[in-house]
Amino acid sequence: MKLIIGPSLLLLASTLLIGCSSSHKAKKSNATVASMSKEGSKEALDETIASWPSRPKLAIQQMMDKYGPPTEVSEAAVIWRDVGDYKRIMVTKTEIPHDFPMPHMDFLEHTVSYMVPADKADELLAFDGSITINKTAGEMSARCDLEGHNILTLNLANDIVKNNKGVKEARTEFGKNVVADFAGQHPAYVEKLQFKPHSPMKAAFPDVAVIAGSPVRATASTNMKGDAEIMGKVLAVDLNEVLAASTATKKDVSKPVMDYANMLQMEHAKNQKATMMLGQKIGMKPADTKAVDELKKKGANELSMLVPLKGEEFEKAYIAGMIKDHNAVLAMIDNELIPAAQSKDLKSHLKMTRDHVAMHLEKAKEIEKNL
Protein backbone atom coordinates (compact mmCIF):
# COMPACT_ATOMS: atom_id res chain seq x y z
CA MET A 1 0.00 0.00 0.00
CA LYS A 2 1.38 3.41 -0.92
CA LEU A 3 1.11 6.36 1.40
CA ILE A 4 -1.42 8.74 -0.13
CA ILE A 5 -1.05 12.40 0.76
CA GLY A 6 -3.94 14.64 -0.16
CA PRO A 7 -3.79 18.10 -1.74
CA SER A 8 -4.45 19.80 1.59
CA LEU A 9 -1.20 18.39 2.94
CA LEU A 10 0.77 19.36 -0.16
CA LEU A 11 -0.42 22.95 0.20
CA LEU A 12 1.27 23.00 3.58
CA ALA A 13 4.71 22.02 2.29
CA SER A 14 6.04 25.54 2.39
CA THR A 15 4.94 25.84 6.01
CA LEU A 16 6.94 22.77 6.95
CA LEU A 17 9.95 23.97 5.01
CA ILE A 18 10.19 27.22 6.90
CA GLY A 19 9.63 25.54 10.26
CA CYS A 20 6.02 25.55 11.35
CA SER A 21 4.99 26.77 14.74
CA SER A 22 3.04 24.21 16.70
CA SER A 23 -0.67 24.70 17.05
CA HIS A 24 -0.65 23.14 20.50
CA LYS A 25 -0.93 25.34 23.57
CA ALA A 26 0.63 24.42 26.87
CA LYS A 27 1.27 26.11 30.16
CA LYS A 28 4.79 27.32 30.65
CA SER A 29 6.82 25.04 32.89
CA ASN A 30 8.28 26.35 36.12
CA ALA A 31 11.37 24.20 35.54
CA THR A 32 14.63 25.87 36.44
CA VAL A 33 18.10 24.61 35.76
CA ALA A 34 21.55 25.66 36.83
CA SER A 35 22.83 26.51 33.38
CA MET A 36 20.07 29.06 32.78
CA SER A 37 19.58 30.39 36.30
CA LYS A 38 22.76 32.45 36.31
CA GLU A 39 22.62 36.14 35.59
CA GLY A 40 23.11 36.83 31.91
CA SER A 41 22.45 33.23 30.86
CA LYS A 42 19.61 34.23 28.53
CA GLU A 43 21.96 36.64 26.84
CA ALA A 44 24.57 33.88 26.62
CA LEU A 45 22.03 31.57 24.98
CA ASP A 46 21.05 34.25 22.48
CA GLU A 47 24.69 34.84 21.67
CA THR A 48 25.37 31.11 21.24
CA ILE A 49 22.50 30.55 18.81
CA ALA A 50 22.80 33.89 17.01
CA SER A 51 24.23 32.25 13.89
CA TRP A 52 21.88 29.24 13.97
CA PRO A 53 19.39 28.64 11.14
CA SER A 54 15.98 30.21 11.69
CA ARG A 55 14.01 26.99 12.15
CA PRO A 56 16.08 25.53 15.02
CA LYS A 57 16.07 28.99 16.65
CA LEU A 58 12.28 28.99 16.46
CA ALA A 59 12.13 25.51 18.00
CA ILE A 60 14.31 26.66 20.91
CA GLN A 61 11.92 29.52 21.62
CA GLN A 62 8.93 27.17 21.44
CA MET A 63 10.51 24.65 23.82
CA MET A 64 11.52 27.41 26.25
CA ASP A 65 7.98 28.79 26.19
CA LYS A 66 6.60 25.38 27.12
CA TYR A 67 9.30 23.81 29.31
CA GLY A 68 11.30 26.73 30.63
CA PRO A 69 15.05 27.31 30.29
CA PRO A 70 17.23 24.52 28.89
CA THR A 71 19.58 22.36 30.90
CA GLU A 72 22.53 22.53 28.52
CA VAL A 73 23.61 24.92 25.80
CA SER A 74 26.43 24.37 23.33
CA GLU A 75 27.42 25.47 19.85
CA ALA A 76 25.83 22.31 18.44
CA ALA A 77 22.73 21.67 20.57
CA VAL A 78 20.36 23.00 23.21
CA ILE A 79 19.03 20.35 25.60
CA TRP A 80 16.25 20.00 28.19
CA ARG A 81 16.39 17.03 30.56
CA ASP A 82 13.55 15.39 32.48
CA VAL A 83 10.79 17.75 31.37
CA GLY A 84 7.18 16.71 30.86
CA ASP A 85 7.02 13.08 29.74
CA TYR A 86 10.48 13.25 28.23
CA LYS A 87 13.87 12.10 29.36
CA ARG A 88 15.42 14.58 26.97
CA ILE A 89 14.47 17.19 24.39
CA MET A 90 17.16 18.44 22.03
CA VAL A 91 17.32 21.06 19.32
CA THR A 92 20.35 20.86 17.05
CA LYS A 93 21.95 23.51 14.91
CA THR A 94 22.28 20.97 12.12
CA GLU A 95 19.18 20.40 10.01
CA ILE A 96 18.78 17.01 8.32
CA PRO A 97 16.58 16.69 5.20
CA HIS A 98 13.71 14.24 5.69
CA ASP A 99 10.98 13.52 3.12
CA PHE A 100 8.51 11.52 5.22
CA PRO A 101 5.62 12.27 5.16
CA MET A 102 6.67 15.24 3.00
CA PRO A 103 9.89 17.26 2.61
CA HIS A 104 10.99 19.05 5.78
CA MET A 105 14.09 19.36 7.97
CA ASP A 106 14.80 17.39 11.16
CA PHE A 107 16.35 19.31 14.06
CA LEU A 108 14.05 18.72 17.05
CA GLU A 109 14.34 15.46 18.99
CA HIS A 110 12.21 14.06 21.81
CA THR A 111 13.46 11.08 23.82
CA VAL A 112 11.48 8.83 26.16
CA SER A 113 12.55 5.97 28.39
CA TYR A 114 11.33 2.94 26.48
CA MET A 115 12.44 -0.66 26.21
CA VAL A 116 12.21 -1.60 22.53
CA PRO A 117 12.16 -5.37 21.96
CA ALA A 118 15.00 -6.41 19.67
CA ASP A 119 12.61 -8.04 17.21
CA LYS A 120 10.75 -4.74 16.74
CA ALA A 121 13.74 -2.55 15.88
CA ASP A 122 13.61 -3.24 12.13
CA GLU A 123 9.89 -2.45 11.97
CA LEU A 124 10.37 0.86 13.76
CA LEU A 125 13.14 1.93 11.40
CA ALA A 126 11.02 0.90 8.41
CA PHE A 127 8.20 3.04 9.79
CA ASP A 128 10.32 6.18 10.24
CA GLY A 129 14.04 6.51 9.59
CA SER A 130 14.25 9.39 12.07
CA ILE A 131 13.51 7.08 15.00
CA THR A 132 16.60 6.19 17.00
CA ILE A 133 16.86 3.40 19.56
CA ASN A 134 19.43 3.10 22.33
CA LYS A 135 18.72 -0.30 23.80
CA THR A 136 21.48 -0.08 26.41
CA ALA A 137 20.22 3.24 27.79
CA GLY A 138 16.58 2.20 27.31
CA GLU A 139 15.71 5.12 25.06
CA MET A 140 13.56 5.73 22.00
CA SER A 141 13.81 9.06 20.20
CA ALA A 142 11.86 10.76 17.44
CA ARG A 143 13.34 13.57 15.35
CA CYS A 144 11.34 16.00 13.23
CA ASP A 145 10.66 19.75 13.01
CA LEU A 146 7.61 19.95 15.28
CA GLU A 147 6.98 18.63 18.77
CA GLY A 148 3.53 17.37 17.82
CA HIS A 149 4.95 15.29 15.01
CA ASN A 150 7.56 13.77 17.32
CA ILE A 151 4.73 12.88 19.68
CA LEU A 152 2.89 11.34 16.73
CA THR A 153 5.96 9.31 15.79
CA LEU A 154 6.38 7.98 19.33
CA ASN A 155 2.69 7.08 19.63
CA LEU A 156 2.69 5.15 16.36
CA ALA A 157 5.98 3.49 17.28
CA ASN A 158 4.35 2.30 20.49
CA ASP A 159 1.45 0.90 18.44
CA ILE A 160 3.92 -1.05 16.30
CA VAL A 161 5.68 -2.45 19.36
CA LYS A 162 2.31 -3.46 20.86
CA ASN A 163 1.27 -5.07 17.53
CA ASN A 164 -1.64 -2.65 17.21
CA LYS A 165 -0.44 -1.42 13.81
CA GLY A 166 1.83 -2.64 11.05
CA VAL A 167 4.47 -0.50 9.36
CA LYS A 168 2.37 0.45 6.31
CA GLU A 169 -0.66 1.28 8.42
CA ALA A 170 1.44 3.41 10.77
CA ARG A 171 2.96 5.35 7.86
CA THR A 172 -0.48 6.00 6.39
CA GLU A 173 -1.83 7.07 9.78
CA PHE A 174 1.09 9.45 10.18
CA GLY A 175 0.15 11.26 6.96
CA LYS A 176 -3.53 11.45 7.93
CA ASN A 177 -2.71 12.84 11.37
CA VAL A 178 -0.42 15.50 9.89
CA VAL A 179 -3.22 16.65 7.57
CA ALA A 180 -5.67 16.76 10.48
CA ASP A 181 -3.14 18.59 12.64
CA PHE A 182 -2.63 21.39 10.13
CA ALA A 183 -6.38 21.61 9.65
CA GLY A 184 -6.68 22.48 13.33
CA GLN A 185 -8.42 19.25 14.33
CA HIS A 186 -5.99 18.51 17.20
CA PRO A 187 -5.60 14.73 16.75
CA ALA A 188 -5.03 12.93 20.05
CA TYR A 189 -1.93 11.21 18.66
CA VAL A 190 -0.38 14.63 17.96
CA GLU A 191 -1.48 16.32 21.17
CA LYS A 192 0.12 14.05 23.77
CA LEU A 193 1.65 10.65 24.37
CA GLN A 194 -0.95 7.90 24.44
CA PHE A 195 1.26 5.66 26.56
CA LYS A 196 3.27 6.00 29.74
CA PRO A 197 7.04 5.96 29.18
CA HIS A 198 8.87 3.18 30.96
CA SER A 199 10.86 3.86 34.11
CA PRO A 200 14.53 4.50 33.23
CA MET A 201 15.73 1.62 35.40
CA LYS A 202 13.36 -0.89 33.81
CA ALA A 203 13.91 0.39 30.27
CA ALA A 204 17.71 0.18 30.40
CA PHE A 205 19.41 -2.99 29.22
CA PRO A 206 23.08 -3.20 30.30
CA ASP A 207 23.47 -6.35 28.20
CA VAL A 208 25.34 -9.50 29.18
CA ALA A 209 29.09 -10.05 29.56
CA VAL A 210 30.61 -12.53 27.11
CA ILE A 211 34.21 -12.56 28.37
CA ALA A 212 34.67 -15.54 30.66
CA GLY A 213 35.11 -14.52 34.29
CA SER A 214 33.98 -10.92 33.75
CA PRO A 215 33.01 -8.93 36.85
CA VAL A 216 29.42 -8.60 37.99
CA ARG A 217 28.10 -5.07 38.40
CA ALA A 218 27.04 -4.54 42.00
CA THR A 219 23.70 -2.83 42.67
CA ALA A 220 22.21 -1.03 45.64
CA SER A 221 20.41 -4.23 46.63
CA THR A 222 23.48 -6.46 46.51
CA ASN A 223 26.23 -6.76 49.08
CA MET A 224 29.27 -7.84 47.08
CA LYS A 225 32.23 -7.33 49.37
CA GLY A 226 35.03 -9.62 50.47
CA ASP A 227 36.97 -11.64 47.92
CA ALA A 228 34.67 -10.64 45.05
CA GLU A 229 35.42 -6.95 45.59
CA ILE A 230 39.12 -7.65 46.08
CA MET A 231 39.29 -9.29 42.65
CA GLY A 232 37.34 -6.35 41.25
CA LYS A 233 39.93 -3.93 42.63
CA VAL A 234 42.78 -5.92 41.09
CA LEU A 235 41.00 -5.80 37.73
CA ALA A 236 40.47 -2.04 38.08
CA VAL A 237 44.17 -1.50 38.75
CA ASP A 238 45.10 -3.64 35.75
CA LEU A 239 42.64 -1.76 33.54
CA ASN A 240 44.04 1.62 34.57
CA GLU A 241 47.59 0.52 33.77
CA VAL A 242 46.59 -1.03 30.45
CA LEU A 243 44.83 2.16 29.34
CA ALA A 244 47.74 4.37 30.42
CA ALA A 245 50.26 2.09 28.71
CA SER A 246 48.17 2.00 25.54
CA THR A 247 48.20 5.81 25.50
CA ALA A 248 51.98 5.87 25.93
CA THR A 249 52.54 3.48 23.01
CA LYS A 250 50.75 5.95 20.72
CA LYS A 251 53.04 8.83 21.72
CA ASP A 252 56.40 9.82 20.28
CA VAL A 253 58.53 8.63 23.19
CA SER A 254 62.03 7.25 23.70
CA LYS A 255 62.73 3.52 23.36
CA PRO A 256 63.05 2.87 27.13
CA VAL A 257 59.65 4.46 27.79
CA MET A 258 58.08 2.68 24.81
CA ASP A 259 59.48 -0.68 25.94
CA TYR A 260 58.24 -0.03 29.47
CA ALA A 261 54.74 0.85 28.26
CA ASN A 262 54.59 -2.26 26.07
CA MET A 263 55.68 -4.40 29.02
CA LEU A 264 53.03 -2.90 31.32
CA GLN A 265 50.28 -3.35 28.77
CA MET A 266 51.19 -6.99 28.20
CA GLU A 267 51.70 -7.94 31.85
CA HIS A 268 48.68 -6.12 33.27
CA ALA A 269 46.48 -7.61 30.53
CA LYS A 270 47.86 -11.03 31.45
CA ASN A 271 47.06 -10.38 35.11
CA GLN A 272 43.52 -9.34 34.17
CA LYS A 273 42.98 -12.69 32.51
CA ALA A 274 44.55 -14.57 35.43
CA THR A 275 42.28 -12.77 37.91
CA MET A 276 39.15 -13.65 35.94
CA MET A 277 40.28 -17.26 35.61
CA LEU A 278 40.86 -17.35 39.37
CA GLY A 279 37.29 -16.22 39.93
CA GLN A 280 36.08 -19.14 37.83
CA LYS A 281 38.31 -21.52 39.76
CA ILE A 282 37.04 -20.48 43.19
CA GLY A 283 33.45 -20.11 41.99
CA MET A 284 33.18 -16.37 42.58
CA LYS A 285 32.87 -13.58 40.03
CA PRO A 286 34.77 -10.34 40.65
CA ALA A 287 32.48 -7.56 41.86
CA ASP A 288 32.30 -4.16 40.20
CA THR A 289 31.37 -2.22 43.34
CA LYS A 290 31.32 1.50 44.09
CA ALA A 291 34.83 1.25 45.54
CA VAL A 292 36.02 -0.50 42.38
CA ASP A 293 34.42 2.17 40.22
CA GLU A 294 36.18 4.86 42.25
CA LEU A 295 39.51 3.27 41.36
CA LYS A 296 38.56 3.38 37.67
CA LYS A 297 37.53 7.02 37.96
CA LYS A 298 40.83 7.85 39.63
CA GLY A 299 42.69 6.22 36.76
CA ALA A 300 40.62 8.09 34.19
CA ASN A 301 41.26 11.41 35.92
CA GLU A 302 45.02 10.83 35.99
CA LEU A 303 45.07 9.71 32.36
CA SER A 304 43.09 12.77 31.26
CA MET A 305 45.97 14.93 32.49
CA LEU A 306 48.53 12.85 30.59
CA VAL A 307 46.79 12.69 27.21
CA PRO A 308 47.42 16.33 26.15
CA LEU A 309 51.17 16.10 26.87
CA LYS A 310 53.75 15.33 24.21
CA GLY A 311 57.36 14.24 23.89
CA GLU A 312 59.65 14.67 26.86
CA GLU A 313 56.94 16.33 28.92
CA PHE A 314 54.72 13.26 28.48
CA GLU A 315 57.57 10.86 29.26
CA LYS A 316 58.38 12.53 32.57
CA ALA A 317 54.75 12.80 33.64
CA TYR A 318 53.97 9.22 32.60
CA ILE A 319 56.91 7.66 34.45
CA ALA A 320 56.29 9.84 37.51
CA GLY A 321 52.67 8.71 37.44
CA MET A 322 53.67 5.06 37.21
CA ILE A 323 55.94 5.45 40.23
CA LYS A 324 53.17 7.10 42.22
CA ASP A 325 50.49 4.61 41.14
CA HIS A 326 52.58 1.49 41.70
CA ASN A 327 53.54 2.70 45.17
CA ALA A 328 49.85 3.20 45.93
CA VAL A 329 48.96 -0.25 44.60
CA LEU A 330 51.65 -1.91 46.71
CA ALA A 331 50.27 -0.18 49.80
CA MET A 332 46.72 -1.28 48.93
CA ILE A 333 47.79 -4.89 48.40
CA ASP A 334 49.85 -5.01 51.61
CA ASN A 335 47.53 -3.11 53.94
CA GLU A 336 44.10 -3.91 52.56
CA LEU A 337 43.76 -6.71 50.02
CA ILE A 338 46.00 -9.49 51.37
CA PRO A 339 44.85 -9.08 55.01
CA ALA A 340 41.18 -9.16 53.93
CA ALA A 341 41.38 -12.03 51.42
CA GLN A 342 39.74 -15.27 52.56
CA SER A 343 40.60 -17.62 49.71
CA LYS A 344 44.07 -19.15 49.83
CA ASP A 345 44.20 -19.10 46.04
CA LEU A 346 43.34 -15.40 46.04
CA LYS A 347 46.04 -14.65 48.62
CA SER A 348 48.56 -16.46 46.45
CA HIS A 349 47.41 -14.51 43.39
CA LEU A 350 47.70 -11.22 45.27
CA LYS A 351 51.27 -12.02 46.31
CA MET A 352 52.17 -12.83 42.72
CA THR A 353 50.51 -9.60 41.58
CA ARG A 354 52.48 -7.73 44.21
CA ASP A 355 55.77 -9.13 42.89
CA HIS A 356 54.96 -7.88 39.39
CA VAL A 357 53.90 -4.45 40.66
CA ALA A 358 57.11 -4.13 42.68
CA MET A 359 59.15 -5.02 39.61
CA HIS A 360 57.27 -2.44 37.54
CA LEU A 361 57.97 0.17 40.19
CA GLU A 362 61.72 -0.48 40.24
CA LYS A 363 61.87 -0.38 36.45
CA ALA A 364 60.07 2.98 36.41
CA LYS A 365 62.54 4.38 38.95
CA GLU A 366 65.45 3.30 36.75
CA ILE A 367 63.95 4.98 33.70
CA GLU A 368 63.24 8.18 35.63
CA LYS A 369 66.93 8.58 36.50
CA ASN A 370 67.77 8.92 32.80
CA LEU A 371 64.96 11.26 31.77
PDB file of C-alpha atoms in Angstrom, residues 239-349:
ATOM      1  CA  LEU A 239      42.638  -1.762  33.543  1.00  0.00           C
ATOM      2  CA  ASN A 240      44.037   1.618  34.568  1.00  0.00           C
ATOM      3  CA  GLU A 241      47.587   0.520  33.773  1.00  0.00           C
ATOM      4  CA  VAL A 242      46.588  -1.034  30.447  1.00  0.00           C
ATOM      5  CA  LEU A 243      44.834   2.162  29.336  1.00  0.00           C
ATOM      6  CA  ALA A 244      47.741   4.370  30.417  1.00  0.00           C
ATOM      7  CA  ALA A 245      50.256   2.088  28.707  1.00  0.00           C
ATOM      8  CA  SER A 246      48.166   2.004  25.539  1.00  0.00           C
ATOM      9  CA  THR A 247      48.195   5.808  25.497  1.00  0.00           C
ATOM     10  CA  ALA A 248      51.980   5.866  25.930  1.00  0.00           C
ATOM     11  CA  THR A 249      52.536   3.484  23.008  1.00  0.00           C
ATOM     12  CA  LYS A 250      50.750   5.954  20.719  1.00  0.00           C
ATOM     13  CA  LYS A 251      53.039   8.828  21.718  1.00  0.00           C
ATOM     14  CA  ASP A 252      56.400   9.824  20.275  1.00  0.00           C
ATOM     15  CA  VAL A 253      58.531   8.627  23.190  1.00  0.00           C
ATOM     16  CA  SER A 254      62.029   7.245  23.696  1.00  0.00           C
ATOM     17  CA  LYS A 255      62.727   3.519  23.358  1.00  0.00           C
ATOM     18  CA  PRO A 256      63.053   2.872  27.130  1.00  0.00           C
ATOM     19  CA  VAL A 257      59.654   4.464  27.788  1.00  0.00           C
ATOM     20  CA  MET A 258      58.081   2.679  24.813  1.00  0.00           C
ATOM     21  CA  ASP A 259      59.482  -0.681  25.944  1.00  0.00           C
ATOM     22  CA  TYR A 260      58.237  -0.034  29.475  1.00  0.00           C
ATOM     23  CA  ALA A 261      54.739   0.847  28.260  1.00  0.00           C
ATOM     24  CA  ASN A 262      54.587  -2.263  26.069  1.00  0.00           C
ATOM     25  CA  MET A 263      55.677  -4.403  29.022  1.00  0.00           C
ATOM     26  CA  LEU A 264      53.034  -2.895  31.316  1.00  0.00           C
ATOM     27  CA  GLN A 265      50.277  -3.354  28.774  1.00  0.00           C
ATOM     28  CA  MET A 266      51.190  -6.995  28.202  1.00  0.00           C
ATOM     29  CA  GLU A 267      51.695  -7.942  31.854  1.00  0.00           C
ATOM     30  CA  HIS A 268      48.675  -6.122  33.269  1.00  0.00           C
ATOM     31  CA  ALA A 269      46.481  -7.612  30.530  1.00  0.00           C
ATOM     32  CA  LYS A 270      47.862 -11.028  31.447  1.00  0.00           C
ATOM     33  CA  ASN A 271      47.062 -10.382  35.107  1.00  0.00           C
ATOM     34  CA  GLN A 272      43.522  -9.344  34.169  1.00  0.00           C
ATOM     35  CA  LYS A 273      42.985 -12.688  32.507  1.00  0.00           C
ATOM     36  CA  ALA A 274      44.552 -14.566  35.426  1.00  0.00           C
ATOM     37  CA  THR A 275      42.278 -12.774  37.908  1.00  0.00           C
ATOM     38  CA  MET A 276      39.148 -13.654  35.942  1.00  0.00           C
ATOM     39  CA  MET A 277      40.283 -17.264  35.615  1.00  0.00           C
ATOM     40  CA  LEU A 278      40.858 -17.347  39.370  1.00  0.00           C
ATOM     41  CA  GLY A 279      37.286 -16.225  39.933  1.00  0.00           C
ATOM     42  CA  GLN A 280      36.079 -19.135  37.828  1.00  0.00           C
ATOM     43  CA  LYS A 281      38.311 -21.522  39.758  1.00  0.00           C
ATOM     44  CA  ILE A 282      37.044 -20.476  43.188  1.00  0.00           C
ATOM     45  CA  GLY A 283      33.448 -20.106  41.988  1.00  0.00           C
ATOM     46  CA  MET A 284      33.181 -16.367  42.577  1.00  0.00           C
ATOM     47  CA  LYS A 285      32.868 -13.581  40.026  1.00  0.00           C
ATOM     48  CA  PRO A 286      34.773 -10.344  40.652  1.00  0.00           C
ATOM     49  CA  ALA A 287      32.482  -7.564  41.863  1.00  0.00           C
ATOM     50  CA  ASP A 288      32.304  -4.164  40.196  1.00  0.00           C
ATOM     51  CA  THR A 289      31.369  -2.216  43.341  1.00  0.00           C
ATOM     52  CA  LYS A 290      31.323   1.502  44.089  1.00  0.00           C
ATOM     53  CA  ALA A 291      34.829   1.253  45.540  1.00  0.00           C
ATOM     54  CA  VAL A 292      36.021  -0.502  42.383  1.00  0.00           C
ATOM     55  CA  ASP A 293      34.421   2.167  40.218  1.00  0.00           C
ATOM     56  CA  GLU A 294      36.179   4.864  42.246  1.00  0.00           C
ATOM     57  CA  LEU A 295      39.512   3.267  41.356  1.00  0.00           C
ATOM     58  CA  LYS A 296      38.561   3.381  37.675  1.00  0.00           C
ATOM     59  CA  LYS A 297      37.531   7.025  37.960  1.00  0.00           C
ATOM     60  CA  LYS A 298      40.829   7.852  39.631  1.00  0.00           C
ATOM     61  CA  GLY A 299      42.687   6.223  36.762  1.00  0.00           C
ATOM     62  CA  ALA A 300      40.615   8.089  34.185  1.00  0.00           C
ATOM     63  CA  ASN A 301      41.261  11.406  35.919  1.00  0.00           C
ATOM     64  CA  GLU A 302      45.016  10.834  35.986  1.00  0.00           C
ATOM     65  CA  LEU A 303      45.071   9.706  32.360  1.00  0.00           C
ATOM     66  CA  SER A 304      43.090  12.768  31.260  1.00  0.00           C
ATOM     67  CA  MET A 305      45.965  14.934  32.492  1.00  0.00           C
ATOM     68  CA  LEU A 306      48.528  12.851  30.587  1.00  0.00           C
ATOM     69  CA  VAL A 307      46.793  12.694  27.211  1.00  0.00           C
ATOM     70  CA  PRO A 308      47.423  16.335  26.146  1.00  0.00           C
ATOM     71  CA  LEU A 309      51.166  16.101  26.868  1.00  0.00           C
ATOM     72  CA  LYS A 310      53.755  15.334  24.210  1.00  0.00           C
ATOM     73  CA  GLY A 311      57.358  14.235  23.891  1.00  0.00           C
ATOM     74  CA  GLU A 312      59.654  14.668  26.861  1.00  0.00           C
ATOM     75  CA  GLU A 313      56.936  16.333  28.920  1.00  0.00           C
ATOM     76  CA  PHE A 314      54.725  13.264  28.480  1.00  0.00           C
ATOM     77  CA  GLU A 315      57.572  10.861  29.263  1.00  0.00           C
ATOM     78  CA  LYS A 316      58.380  12.534  32.568  1.00  0.00           C
ATOM     79  CA  ALA A 317      54.752  12.798  33.636  1.00  0.00           C
ATOM     80  CA  TYR A 318      53.970   9.218  32.599  1.00  0.00           C
ATOM     81  CA  ILE A 319      56.906   7.662  34.445  1.00  0.00           C
ATOM     82  CA  ALA A 320      56.286   9.837  37.513  1.00  0.00           C
ATOM     83  CA  GLY A 321      52.668   8.713  37.436  1.00  0.00           C
ATOM     84  CA  MET A 322      53.673   5.061  37.213  1.00  0.00           C
ATOM     85  CA  ILE A 323      55.938   5.447  40.235  1.00  0.00           C
ATOM     86  CA  LYS A 324      53.168   7.100  42.219  1.00  0.00           C
ATOM     87  CA  ASP A 325      50.491   4.611  41.137  1.00  0.00           C
ATOM     88  CA  HIS A 326      52.584   1.492  41.696  1.00  0.00           C
ATOM     89  CA  ASN A 327      53.544   2.699  45.165  1.00  0.00           C
ATOM     90  CA  ALA A 328      49.852   3.201  45.930  1.00  0.00           C
ATOM     91  CA  VAL A 329      48.956  -0.250  44.598  1.00  0.00           C
ATOM     92  CA  LEU A 330      51.648  -1.914  46.708  1.00  0.00           C
ATOM     93  CA  ALA A 331      50.272  -0.177  49.800  1.00  0.00           C
ATOM     94  CA  MET A 332      46.724  -1.281  48.926  1.00  0.00           C
ATOM     95  CA  ILE A 333      47.790  -4.890  48.403  1.00  0.00           C
ATOM     96  CA  ASP A 334      49.847  -5.013  51.611  1.00  0.00           C
ATOM     97  CA  ASN A 335      47.530  -3.114  53.938  1.00  0.00           C
ATOM     98  CA  GLU A 336      44.096  -3.908  52.556  1.00  0.00           C
ATOM     99  CA  LEU A 337      43.765  -6.711  50.025  1.00  0.00           C
ATOM    100  CA  ILE A 338      46.002  -9.486  51.367  1.00  0.00           C
ATOM    101  CA  PRO A 339      44.846  -9.083  55.013  1.00  0.00           C
ATOM    102  CA  ALA A 340      41.180  -9.159  53.931  1.00  0.00           C
ATOM    103  CA  ALA A 341      41.385 -12.034  51.421  1.00  0.00           C
ATOM    104  CA  GLN A 342      39.742 -15.274  52.556  1.00  0.00           C
ATOM    105  CA  SER A 343      40.602 -17.618  49.710  1.00  0.00           C
ATOM    106  CA  LYS A 344      44.073 -19.155  49.825  1.00  0.00           C
ATOM    107  CA  ASP A 345      44.202 -19.098  46.038  1.00  0.00           C
ATOM    108  CA  LEU A 346      43.338 -15.403  46.042  1.00  0.00           C
ATOM    109  CA  LYS A 347      46.037 -14.646  48.625  1.00  0.00           C
ATOM    110  CA  SER A 348      48.556 -16.463  46.449  1.00  0.00           C
ATOM    111  CA  HIS A 349      47.412 -14.506  43.385  1.00  0.00           C
TER     112      HIS A 349
END
